[in-house]
Coordinates of C-alpha atoms (C1' of nucleotides) in Angstrom, one line a residue:
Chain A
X1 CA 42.8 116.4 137.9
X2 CA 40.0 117.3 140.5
X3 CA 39.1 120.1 141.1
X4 CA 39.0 120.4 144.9
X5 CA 42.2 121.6 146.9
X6 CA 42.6 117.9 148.8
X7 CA 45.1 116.7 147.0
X8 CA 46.9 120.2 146.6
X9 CA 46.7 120.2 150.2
X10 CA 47.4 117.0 151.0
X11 CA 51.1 117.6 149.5
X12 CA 51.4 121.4 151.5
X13 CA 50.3 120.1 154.7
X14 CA 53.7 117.7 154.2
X15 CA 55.8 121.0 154.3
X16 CA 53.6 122.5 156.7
X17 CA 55.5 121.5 159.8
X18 CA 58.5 123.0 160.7
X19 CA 59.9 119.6 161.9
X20 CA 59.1 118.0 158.7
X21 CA 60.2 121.2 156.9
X22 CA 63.6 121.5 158.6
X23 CA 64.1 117.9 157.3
X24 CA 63.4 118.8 153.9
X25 CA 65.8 121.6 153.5
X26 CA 68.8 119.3 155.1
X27 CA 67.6 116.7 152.8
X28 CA 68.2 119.3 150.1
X29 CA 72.3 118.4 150.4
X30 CA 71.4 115.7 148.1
X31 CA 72.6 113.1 150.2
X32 CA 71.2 110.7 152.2
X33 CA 70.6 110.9 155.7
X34 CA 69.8 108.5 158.8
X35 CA 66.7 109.3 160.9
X36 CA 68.1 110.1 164.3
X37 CA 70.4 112.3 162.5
X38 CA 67.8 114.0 161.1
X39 CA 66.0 114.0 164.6
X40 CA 68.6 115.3 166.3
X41 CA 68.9 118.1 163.6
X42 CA 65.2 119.2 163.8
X43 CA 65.6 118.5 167.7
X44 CA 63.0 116.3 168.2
X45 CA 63.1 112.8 169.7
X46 CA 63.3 109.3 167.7
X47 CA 59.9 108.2 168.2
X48 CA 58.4 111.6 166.2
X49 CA 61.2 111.9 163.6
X50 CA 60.0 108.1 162.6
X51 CA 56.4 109.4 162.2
X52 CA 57.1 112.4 160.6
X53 CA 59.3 110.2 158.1
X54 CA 56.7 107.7 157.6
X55 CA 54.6 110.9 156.5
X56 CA 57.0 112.0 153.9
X57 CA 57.9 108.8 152.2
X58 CA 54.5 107.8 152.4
X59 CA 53.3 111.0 150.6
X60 CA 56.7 110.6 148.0
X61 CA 58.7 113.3 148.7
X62 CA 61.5 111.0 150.2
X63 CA 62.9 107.6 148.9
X64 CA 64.0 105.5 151.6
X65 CA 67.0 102.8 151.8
X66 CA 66.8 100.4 154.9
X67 CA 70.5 99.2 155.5
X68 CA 71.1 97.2 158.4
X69 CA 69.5 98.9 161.1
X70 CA 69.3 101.9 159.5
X71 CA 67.4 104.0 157.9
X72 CA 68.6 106.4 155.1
X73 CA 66.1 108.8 153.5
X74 CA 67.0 111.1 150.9
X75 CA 64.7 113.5 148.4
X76 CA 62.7 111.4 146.2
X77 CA 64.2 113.0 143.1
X78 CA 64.3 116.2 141.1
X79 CA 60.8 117.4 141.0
X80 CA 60.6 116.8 145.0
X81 CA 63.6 119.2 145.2
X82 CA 62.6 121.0 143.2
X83 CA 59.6 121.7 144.8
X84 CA 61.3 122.1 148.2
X85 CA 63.5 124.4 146.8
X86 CA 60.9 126.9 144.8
X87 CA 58.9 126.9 148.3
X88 CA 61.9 127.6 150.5
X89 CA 63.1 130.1 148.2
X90 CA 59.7 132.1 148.2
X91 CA 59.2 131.5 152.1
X92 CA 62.6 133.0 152.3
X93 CA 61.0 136.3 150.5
X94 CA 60.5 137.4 153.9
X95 CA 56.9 135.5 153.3
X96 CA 55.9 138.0 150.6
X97 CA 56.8 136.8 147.0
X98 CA 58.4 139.8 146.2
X99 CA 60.3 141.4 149.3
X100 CA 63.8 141.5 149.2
X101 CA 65.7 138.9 151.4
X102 CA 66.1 139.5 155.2
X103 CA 69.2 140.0 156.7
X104 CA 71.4 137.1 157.8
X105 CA 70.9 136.9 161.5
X106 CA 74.5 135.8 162.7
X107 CA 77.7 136.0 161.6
X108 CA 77.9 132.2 161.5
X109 CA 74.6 132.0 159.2
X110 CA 76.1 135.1 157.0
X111 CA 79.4 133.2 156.1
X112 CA 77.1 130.2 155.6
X113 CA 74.7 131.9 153.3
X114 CA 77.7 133.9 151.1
X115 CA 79.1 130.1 150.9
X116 CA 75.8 128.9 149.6
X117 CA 75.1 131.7 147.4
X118 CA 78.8 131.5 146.1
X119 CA 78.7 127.8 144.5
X120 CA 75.9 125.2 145.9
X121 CA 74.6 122.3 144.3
X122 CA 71.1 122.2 143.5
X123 CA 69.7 118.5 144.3
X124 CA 72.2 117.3 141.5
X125 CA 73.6 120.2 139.3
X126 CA 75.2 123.8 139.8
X127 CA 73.7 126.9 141.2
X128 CA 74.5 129.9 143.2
X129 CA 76.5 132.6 141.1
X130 CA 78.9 129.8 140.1
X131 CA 75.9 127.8 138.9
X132 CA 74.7 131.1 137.0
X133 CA 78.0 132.1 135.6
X134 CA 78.6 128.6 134.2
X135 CA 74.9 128.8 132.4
X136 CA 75.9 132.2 130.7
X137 CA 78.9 131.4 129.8
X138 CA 77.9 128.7 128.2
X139 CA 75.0 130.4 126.4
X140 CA 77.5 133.2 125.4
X141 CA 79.8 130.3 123.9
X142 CA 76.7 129.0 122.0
X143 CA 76.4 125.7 124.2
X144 CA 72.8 126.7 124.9
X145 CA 70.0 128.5 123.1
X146 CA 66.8 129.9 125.0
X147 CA 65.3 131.1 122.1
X148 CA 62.4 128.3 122.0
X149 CA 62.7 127.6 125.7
X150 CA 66.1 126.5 126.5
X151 CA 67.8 123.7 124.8
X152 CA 71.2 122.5 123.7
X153 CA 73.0 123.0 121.2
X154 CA 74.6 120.8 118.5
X155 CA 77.9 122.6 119.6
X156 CA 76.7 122.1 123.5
X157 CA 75.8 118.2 122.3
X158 CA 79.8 118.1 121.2
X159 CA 81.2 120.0 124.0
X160 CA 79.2 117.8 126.8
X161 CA 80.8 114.4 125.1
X162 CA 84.3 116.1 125.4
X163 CA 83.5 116.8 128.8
X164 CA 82.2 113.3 130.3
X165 CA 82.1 110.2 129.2
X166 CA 78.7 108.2 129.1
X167 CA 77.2 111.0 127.0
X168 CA 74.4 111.2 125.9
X169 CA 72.6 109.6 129.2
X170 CA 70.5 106.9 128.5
X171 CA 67.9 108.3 131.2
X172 CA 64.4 109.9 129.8
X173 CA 65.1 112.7 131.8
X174 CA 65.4 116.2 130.2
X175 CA 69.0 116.9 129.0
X176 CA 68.5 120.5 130.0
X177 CA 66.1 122.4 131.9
X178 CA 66.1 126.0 133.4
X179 CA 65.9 126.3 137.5
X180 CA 65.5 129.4 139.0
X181 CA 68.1 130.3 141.3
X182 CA 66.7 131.6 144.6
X183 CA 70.2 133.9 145.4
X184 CA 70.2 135.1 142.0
X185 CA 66.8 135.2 140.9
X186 CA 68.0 133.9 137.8
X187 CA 68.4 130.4 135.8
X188 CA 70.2 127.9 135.9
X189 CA 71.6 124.6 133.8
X190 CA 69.3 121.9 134.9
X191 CA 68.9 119.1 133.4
X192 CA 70.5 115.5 133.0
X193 CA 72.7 118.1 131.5
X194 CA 73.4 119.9 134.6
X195 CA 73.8 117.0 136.5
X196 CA 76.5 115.7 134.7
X197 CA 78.5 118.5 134.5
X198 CA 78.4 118.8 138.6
X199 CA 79.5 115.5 138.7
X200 CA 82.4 115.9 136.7
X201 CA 83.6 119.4 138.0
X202 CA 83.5 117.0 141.6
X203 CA 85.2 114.0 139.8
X204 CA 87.5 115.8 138.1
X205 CA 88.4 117.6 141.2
X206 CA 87.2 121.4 139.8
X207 CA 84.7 121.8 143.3
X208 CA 84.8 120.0 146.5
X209 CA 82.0 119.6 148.4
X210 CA 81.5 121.6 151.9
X211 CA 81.0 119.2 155.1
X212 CA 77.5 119.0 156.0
X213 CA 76.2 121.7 153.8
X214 CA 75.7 122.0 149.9
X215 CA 77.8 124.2 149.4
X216 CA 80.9 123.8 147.1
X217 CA 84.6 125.2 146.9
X218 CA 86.0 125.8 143.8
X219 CA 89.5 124.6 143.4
X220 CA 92.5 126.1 141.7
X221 CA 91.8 123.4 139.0
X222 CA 89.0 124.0 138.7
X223 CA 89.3 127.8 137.9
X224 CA 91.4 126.4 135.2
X225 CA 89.2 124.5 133.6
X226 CA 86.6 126.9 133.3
X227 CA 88.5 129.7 131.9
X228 CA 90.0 126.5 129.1
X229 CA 86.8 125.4 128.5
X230 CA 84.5 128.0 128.9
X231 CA 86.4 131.3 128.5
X232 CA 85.1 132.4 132.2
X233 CA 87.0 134.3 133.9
X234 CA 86.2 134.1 138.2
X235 CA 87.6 135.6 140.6
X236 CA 90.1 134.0 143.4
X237 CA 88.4 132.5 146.4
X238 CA 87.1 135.2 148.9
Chain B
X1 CA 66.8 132.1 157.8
X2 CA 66.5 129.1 155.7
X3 CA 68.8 126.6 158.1
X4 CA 65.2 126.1 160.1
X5 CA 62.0 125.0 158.6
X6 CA 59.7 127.5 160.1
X7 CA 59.3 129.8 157.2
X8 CA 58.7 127.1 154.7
X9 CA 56.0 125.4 156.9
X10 CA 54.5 128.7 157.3
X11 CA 54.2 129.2 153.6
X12 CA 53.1 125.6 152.9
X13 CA 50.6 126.1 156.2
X14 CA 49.0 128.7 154.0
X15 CA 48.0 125.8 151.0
X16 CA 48.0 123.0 153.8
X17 CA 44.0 123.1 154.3
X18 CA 41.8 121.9 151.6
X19 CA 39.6 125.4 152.2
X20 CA 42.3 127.4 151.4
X21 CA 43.8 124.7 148.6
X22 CA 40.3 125.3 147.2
X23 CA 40.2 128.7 146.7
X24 CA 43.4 129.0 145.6
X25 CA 42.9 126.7 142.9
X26 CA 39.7 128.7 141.9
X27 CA 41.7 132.0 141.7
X28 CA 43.8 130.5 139.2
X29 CA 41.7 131.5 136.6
X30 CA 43.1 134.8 137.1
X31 CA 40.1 136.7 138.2
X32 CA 39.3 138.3 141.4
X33 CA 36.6 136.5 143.3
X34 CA 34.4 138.1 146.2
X35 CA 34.7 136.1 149.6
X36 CA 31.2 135.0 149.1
X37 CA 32.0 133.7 145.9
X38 CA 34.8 131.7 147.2
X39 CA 32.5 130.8 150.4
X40 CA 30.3 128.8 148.4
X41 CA 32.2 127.4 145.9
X42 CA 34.6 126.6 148.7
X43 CA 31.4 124.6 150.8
X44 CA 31.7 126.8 154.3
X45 CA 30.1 129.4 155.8
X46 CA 31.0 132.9 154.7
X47 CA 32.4 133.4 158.5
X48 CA 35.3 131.1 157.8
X49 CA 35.8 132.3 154.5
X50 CA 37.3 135.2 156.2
X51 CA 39.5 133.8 158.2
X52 CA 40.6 131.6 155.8
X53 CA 40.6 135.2 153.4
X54 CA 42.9 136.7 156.2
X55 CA 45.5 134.4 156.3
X56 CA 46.1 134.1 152.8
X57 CA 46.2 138.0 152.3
X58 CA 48.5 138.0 155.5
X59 CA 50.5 135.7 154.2
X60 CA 51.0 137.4 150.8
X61 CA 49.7 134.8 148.4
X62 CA 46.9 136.5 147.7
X63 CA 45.9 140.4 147.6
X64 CA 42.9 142.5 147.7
X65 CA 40.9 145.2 146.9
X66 CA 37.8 146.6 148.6
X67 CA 34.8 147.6 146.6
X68 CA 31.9 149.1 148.0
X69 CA 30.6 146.3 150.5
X70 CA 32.7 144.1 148.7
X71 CA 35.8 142.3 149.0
X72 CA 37.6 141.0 145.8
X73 CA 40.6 139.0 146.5
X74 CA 43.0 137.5 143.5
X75 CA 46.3 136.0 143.5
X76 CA 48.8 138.0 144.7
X77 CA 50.9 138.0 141.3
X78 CA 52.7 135.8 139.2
X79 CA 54.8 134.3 141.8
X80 CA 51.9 133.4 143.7
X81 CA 50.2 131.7 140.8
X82 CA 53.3 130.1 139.7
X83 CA 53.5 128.5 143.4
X84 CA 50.4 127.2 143.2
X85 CA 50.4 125.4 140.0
X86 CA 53.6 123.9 140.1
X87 CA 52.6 122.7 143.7
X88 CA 48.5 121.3 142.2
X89 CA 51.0 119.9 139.1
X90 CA 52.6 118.1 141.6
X91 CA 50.1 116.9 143.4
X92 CA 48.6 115.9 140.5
X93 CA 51.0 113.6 140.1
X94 CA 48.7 110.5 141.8
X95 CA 50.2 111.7 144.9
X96 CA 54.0 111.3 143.6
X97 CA 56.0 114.4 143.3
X98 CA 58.7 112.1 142.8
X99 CA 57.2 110.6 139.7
X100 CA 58.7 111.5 136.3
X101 CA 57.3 115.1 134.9
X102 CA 53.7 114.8 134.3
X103 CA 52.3 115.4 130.6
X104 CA 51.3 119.1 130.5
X105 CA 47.9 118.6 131.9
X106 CA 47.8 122.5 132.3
X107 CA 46.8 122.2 128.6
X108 CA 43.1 122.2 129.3
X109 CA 43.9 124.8 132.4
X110 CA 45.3 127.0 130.1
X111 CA 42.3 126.7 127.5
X112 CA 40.0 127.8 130.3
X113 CA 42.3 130.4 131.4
X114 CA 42.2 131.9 128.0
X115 CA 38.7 131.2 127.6
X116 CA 38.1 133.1 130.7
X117 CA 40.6 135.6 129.6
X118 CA 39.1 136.6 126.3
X119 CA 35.3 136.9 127.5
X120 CA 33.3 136.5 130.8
X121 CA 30.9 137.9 133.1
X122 CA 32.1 140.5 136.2
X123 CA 29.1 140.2 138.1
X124 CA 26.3 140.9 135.1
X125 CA 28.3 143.2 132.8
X126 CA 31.3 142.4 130.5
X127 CA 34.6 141.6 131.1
X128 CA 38.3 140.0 130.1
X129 CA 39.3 141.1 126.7
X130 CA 36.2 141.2 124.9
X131 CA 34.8 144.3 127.6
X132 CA 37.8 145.8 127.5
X133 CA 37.6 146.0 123.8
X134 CA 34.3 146.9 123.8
X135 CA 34.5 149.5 126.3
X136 CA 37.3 150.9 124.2
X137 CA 35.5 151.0 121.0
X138 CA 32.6 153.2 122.8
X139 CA 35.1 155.4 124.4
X140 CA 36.8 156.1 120.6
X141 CA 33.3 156.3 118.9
X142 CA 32.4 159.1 121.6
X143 CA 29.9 157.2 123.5
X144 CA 31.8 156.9 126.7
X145 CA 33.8 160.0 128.4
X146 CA 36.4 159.9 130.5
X147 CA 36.9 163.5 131.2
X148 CA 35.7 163.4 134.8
X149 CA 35.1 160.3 135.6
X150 CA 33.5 157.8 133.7
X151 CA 30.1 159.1 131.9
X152 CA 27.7 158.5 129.1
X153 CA 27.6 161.1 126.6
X154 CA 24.3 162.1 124.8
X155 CA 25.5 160.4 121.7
X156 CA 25.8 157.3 124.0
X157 CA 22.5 157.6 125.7
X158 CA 20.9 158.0 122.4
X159 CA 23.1 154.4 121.3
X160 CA 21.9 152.6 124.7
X161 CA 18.3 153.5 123.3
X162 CA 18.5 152.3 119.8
X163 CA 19.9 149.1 121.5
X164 CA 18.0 147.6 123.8
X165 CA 13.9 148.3 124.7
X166 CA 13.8 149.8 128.1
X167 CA 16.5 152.3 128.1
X168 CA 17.3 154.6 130.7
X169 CA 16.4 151.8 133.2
X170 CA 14.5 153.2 136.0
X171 CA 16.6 151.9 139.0
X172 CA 18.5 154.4 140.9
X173 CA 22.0 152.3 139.8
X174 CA 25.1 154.4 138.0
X175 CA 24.2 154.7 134.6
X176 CA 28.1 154.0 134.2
X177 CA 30.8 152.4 136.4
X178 CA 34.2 152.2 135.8
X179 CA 35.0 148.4 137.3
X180 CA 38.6 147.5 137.2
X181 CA 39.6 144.0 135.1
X182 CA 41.9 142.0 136.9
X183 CA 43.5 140.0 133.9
X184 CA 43.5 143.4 131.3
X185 CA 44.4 145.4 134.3
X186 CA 41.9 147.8 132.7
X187 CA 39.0 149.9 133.3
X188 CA 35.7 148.1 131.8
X189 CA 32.2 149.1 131.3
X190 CA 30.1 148.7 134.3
X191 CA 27.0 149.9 136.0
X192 CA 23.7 150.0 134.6
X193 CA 24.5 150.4 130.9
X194 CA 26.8 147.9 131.4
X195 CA 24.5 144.8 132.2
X196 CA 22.1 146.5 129.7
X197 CA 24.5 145.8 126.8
X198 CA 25.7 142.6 128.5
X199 CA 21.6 141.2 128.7
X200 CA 20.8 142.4 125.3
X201 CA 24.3 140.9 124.2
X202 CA 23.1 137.6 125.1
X203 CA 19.7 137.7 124.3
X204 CA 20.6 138.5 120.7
X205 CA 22.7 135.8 120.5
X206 CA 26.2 137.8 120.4
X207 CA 27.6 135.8 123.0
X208 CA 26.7 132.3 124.9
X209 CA 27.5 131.3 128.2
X210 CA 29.8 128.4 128.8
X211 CA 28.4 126.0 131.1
X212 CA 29.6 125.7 134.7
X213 CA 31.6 129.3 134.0
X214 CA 31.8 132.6 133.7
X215 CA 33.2 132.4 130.3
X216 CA 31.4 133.5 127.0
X217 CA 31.8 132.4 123.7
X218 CA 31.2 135.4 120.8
X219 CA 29.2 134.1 118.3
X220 CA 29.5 134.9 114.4
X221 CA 26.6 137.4 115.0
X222 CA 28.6 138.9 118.1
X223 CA 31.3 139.6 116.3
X224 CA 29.6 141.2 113.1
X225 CA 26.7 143.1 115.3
X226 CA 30.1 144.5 117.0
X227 CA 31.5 145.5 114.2
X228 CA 28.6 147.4 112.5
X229 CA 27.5 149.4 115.9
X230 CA 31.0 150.3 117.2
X231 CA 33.8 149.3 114.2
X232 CA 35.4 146.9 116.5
X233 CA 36.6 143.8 114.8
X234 CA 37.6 140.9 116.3
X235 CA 39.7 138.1 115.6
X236 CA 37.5 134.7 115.1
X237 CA 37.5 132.2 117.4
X238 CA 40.2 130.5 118.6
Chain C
dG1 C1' 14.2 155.6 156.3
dG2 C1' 13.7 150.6 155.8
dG3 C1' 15.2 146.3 154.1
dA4 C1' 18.4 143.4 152.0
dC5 C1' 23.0 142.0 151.4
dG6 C1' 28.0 141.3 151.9
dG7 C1' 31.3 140.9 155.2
dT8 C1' 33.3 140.7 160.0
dT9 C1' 33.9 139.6 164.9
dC10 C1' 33.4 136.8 168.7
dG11 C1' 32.7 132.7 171.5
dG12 C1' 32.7 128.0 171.7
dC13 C1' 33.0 123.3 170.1
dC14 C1' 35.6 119.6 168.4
dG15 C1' 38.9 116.7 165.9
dG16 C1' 43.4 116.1 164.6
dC17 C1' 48.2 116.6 165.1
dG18 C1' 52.7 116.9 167.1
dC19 C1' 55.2 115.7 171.0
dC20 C1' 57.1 112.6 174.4
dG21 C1' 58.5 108.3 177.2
dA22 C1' 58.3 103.6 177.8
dA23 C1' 58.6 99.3 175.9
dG24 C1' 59.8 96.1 172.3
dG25 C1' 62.1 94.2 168.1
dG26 C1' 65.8 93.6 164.7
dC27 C1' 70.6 94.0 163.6
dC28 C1' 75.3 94.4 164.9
dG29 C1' 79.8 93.6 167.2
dA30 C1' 82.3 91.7 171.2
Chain D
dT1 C1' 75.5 84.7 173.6
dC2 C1' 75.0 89.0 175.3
dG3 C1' 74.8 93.8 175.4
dG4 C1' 74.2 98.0 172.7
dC5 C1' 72.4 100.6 169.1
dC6 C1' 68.9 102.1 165.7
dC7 C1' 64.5 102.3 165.0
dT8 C1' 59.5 101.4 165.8
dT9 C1' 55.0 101.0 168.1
dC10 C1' 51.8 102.5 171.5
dG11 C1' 49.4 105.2 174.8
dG12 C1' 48.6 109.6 176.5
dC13 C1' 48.8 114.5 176.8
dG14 C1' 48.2 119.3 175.3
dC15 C1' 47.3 122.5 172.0
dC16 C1' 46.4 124.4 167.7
dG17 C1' 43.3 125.2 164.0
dG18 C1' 39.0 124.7 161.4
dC19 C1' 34.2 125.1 161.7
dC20 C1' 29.9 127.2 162.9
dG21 C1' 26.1 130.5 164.6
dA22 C1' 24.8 134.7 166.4
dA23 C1' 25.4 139.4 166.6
dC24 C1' 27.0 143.5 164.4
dC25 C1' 28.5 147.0 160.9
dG26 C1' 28.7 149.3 156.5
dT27 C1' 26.9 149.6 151.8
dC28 C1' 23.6 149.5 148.4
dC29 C1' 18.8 149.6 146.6
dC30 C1' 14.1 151.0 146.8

DNA sequence: GGGACGGTTCGGCCGGCGCCGAAGGGCCGA
DNA sequence: TCGGCCCTTCGGCGCCGGCCGAACCGTCCC
């Protein structure tokens, strides 16, 4: 790759404006959204949420989907989240990689945050503490080994095609993968793996989603299942 | 503090210019550069550098240490670096973070890294593992003191002379200099004994300089001229 | 002390970028 | 067919940020 910081920079200065940032991190819901609602979240008008959106699909952070007359944009995939995420988290860091996390500035934002950092989905899989918990338990269960980087088990290959159908995924995408958790500061299940166990804790009805946020709710069911399946015990909703 | 943008642009601002994407991709070989250093290499005038120099230590990606008239700047720690290669990864990507994971390129990066690692110039003395190594095999043979402050002992005075022509220099330099290494975290040899056995080092064919770096390579006659002056055996090449 | 060197500060120039409003085009539903 | 909605294009404005050169300060070397 070259060795000057163009093209390094050419991908930052797409996250260097807080318009085009703000976008990003509601992108990070995984769904896809329209541009004037994403205008009137980062309060700007049509005309210059276009342009900025023309910026970020041109650079390939965001896939776009023209229905009709509209517009829907969405992350491009996983490593665009991914990066969004990492960057977010260590902005969050009070902008020194290594602070401890500022204090919630409302009341509003601090039931919003304790909702995120209770059960969230990252792009397309688990994190938070729920996501966390999950990981462990499963590595305690023998579902997952780290010991040469983290990978699945035979017993984690059996208990994933009890789980949901359609496994393994015919995708070449990594069956696990470890992301850092920016409320825990610790892994989590990534992964096609990951991904498919978030979809069926929402299929089967273990979590429901939060409106207009990522965060999730986890359901009586859903407690069930995870102390059945997974021997974790978790605490009531709070 | 994550609902708006602001603190991720700020963050991405930092890496959003292709000065500052420059020199932080330079940095990623792990050692502290001056601001000239990074001037040049970065193609502006030393003036800028420190700006640009201000805003990255303000922002907390990178840190610093003054020395004498001069300013050594690194990455700020592993955090910093880890933000910066997954985001030049990215990048990498022809322009497509949304591209499936790239092979790992960081291959040859982390050749060089080690490279630079094991043995390199600071300025015209030795550093990285190999002056660490060697500055620790003086100290144990009783040719470097430590007692207060770092000093040459007779026995080492009378060592300098046996190897290398022209010893005591005449300039009014520190016979000795303790110079902190910023990958070993570790005092090293420096001063005027230290480019003394860094010259002769190379002039005798103990170590050759890799082109277009700081790095050196220690030859077969490096490492058994090493061992028969201060015991200090080395691992071959690796 | 003198000279060289590394680094910083200040002022000023300039290009680029983000923003808007107005106008226009495509798609939809009545 | 017609009006309304979503989105886009275009022109223009204001400002921010990167760049330099000149002057200055502190350090090191002789």
């Amino acid at each position: 790759m070259e060795r000057d910081g163009a093209g390094l920079a050419a991908l930052a200065t797409l996250l260097a404006d807080p318009t085009r940032a703000t976008m990003c991190l509601a992108l990070m819901d995984g769904r896809a959204w329209t541009a004037t609602e994403l205008a009137r979240h980062a309060g700007v008008a049509p005309s210059t949420a276009t342009q900025h959106l023309n910026l970020l699909v041109g650079g390939g952070l965001l896939a776009e989907v023209r229905q009709g007359r509209h517009r829907y944009v969405r992350l491009a995939g996983t490593p665009a989240a991914d990066l969004v995420e990492r960057l977010a988290a260590a902005a969050g860091d009070a902008g020194r990689p290594g602070a401890e996390p500022a204090a919630p500035s409302s009341l509003t934002t601090a039931h919003r945050r304790r909702a995120l950092a209770a059960a969230r989905t990252c792009y397309d899989h688990l994190a938070g503490t729920l996501g966390v918990a999950v990981t462990d338990a499963m590595t305690a269960r023998g579902l997952l080994s780290w010991d040469r980087g983290l990978v699945l088990t035979d017993e984690g290959d059996r208990w994933m095609s009890a789980l949901a159908g359609g496994w393994p995924p015919e995708s070449r995408r990594p069956l696990v993968r470890s992301c850092l958790d920016w409320t825990e500061r610790r892994p989590h299940l990534g992964g096609a793996a990951g991904a498919a166990l978030c979809a069926h804790a929402v299929d089967a009805g273990w979590l429901v989603r939060v409106r207009r946020s990522r965060a999730l709710r986890l359901t009586d069911a859903g407690r069930t299942a995870l102390r059945e399946r997974l021997g974790l015990e978790l605490p009531p909703a709070g």
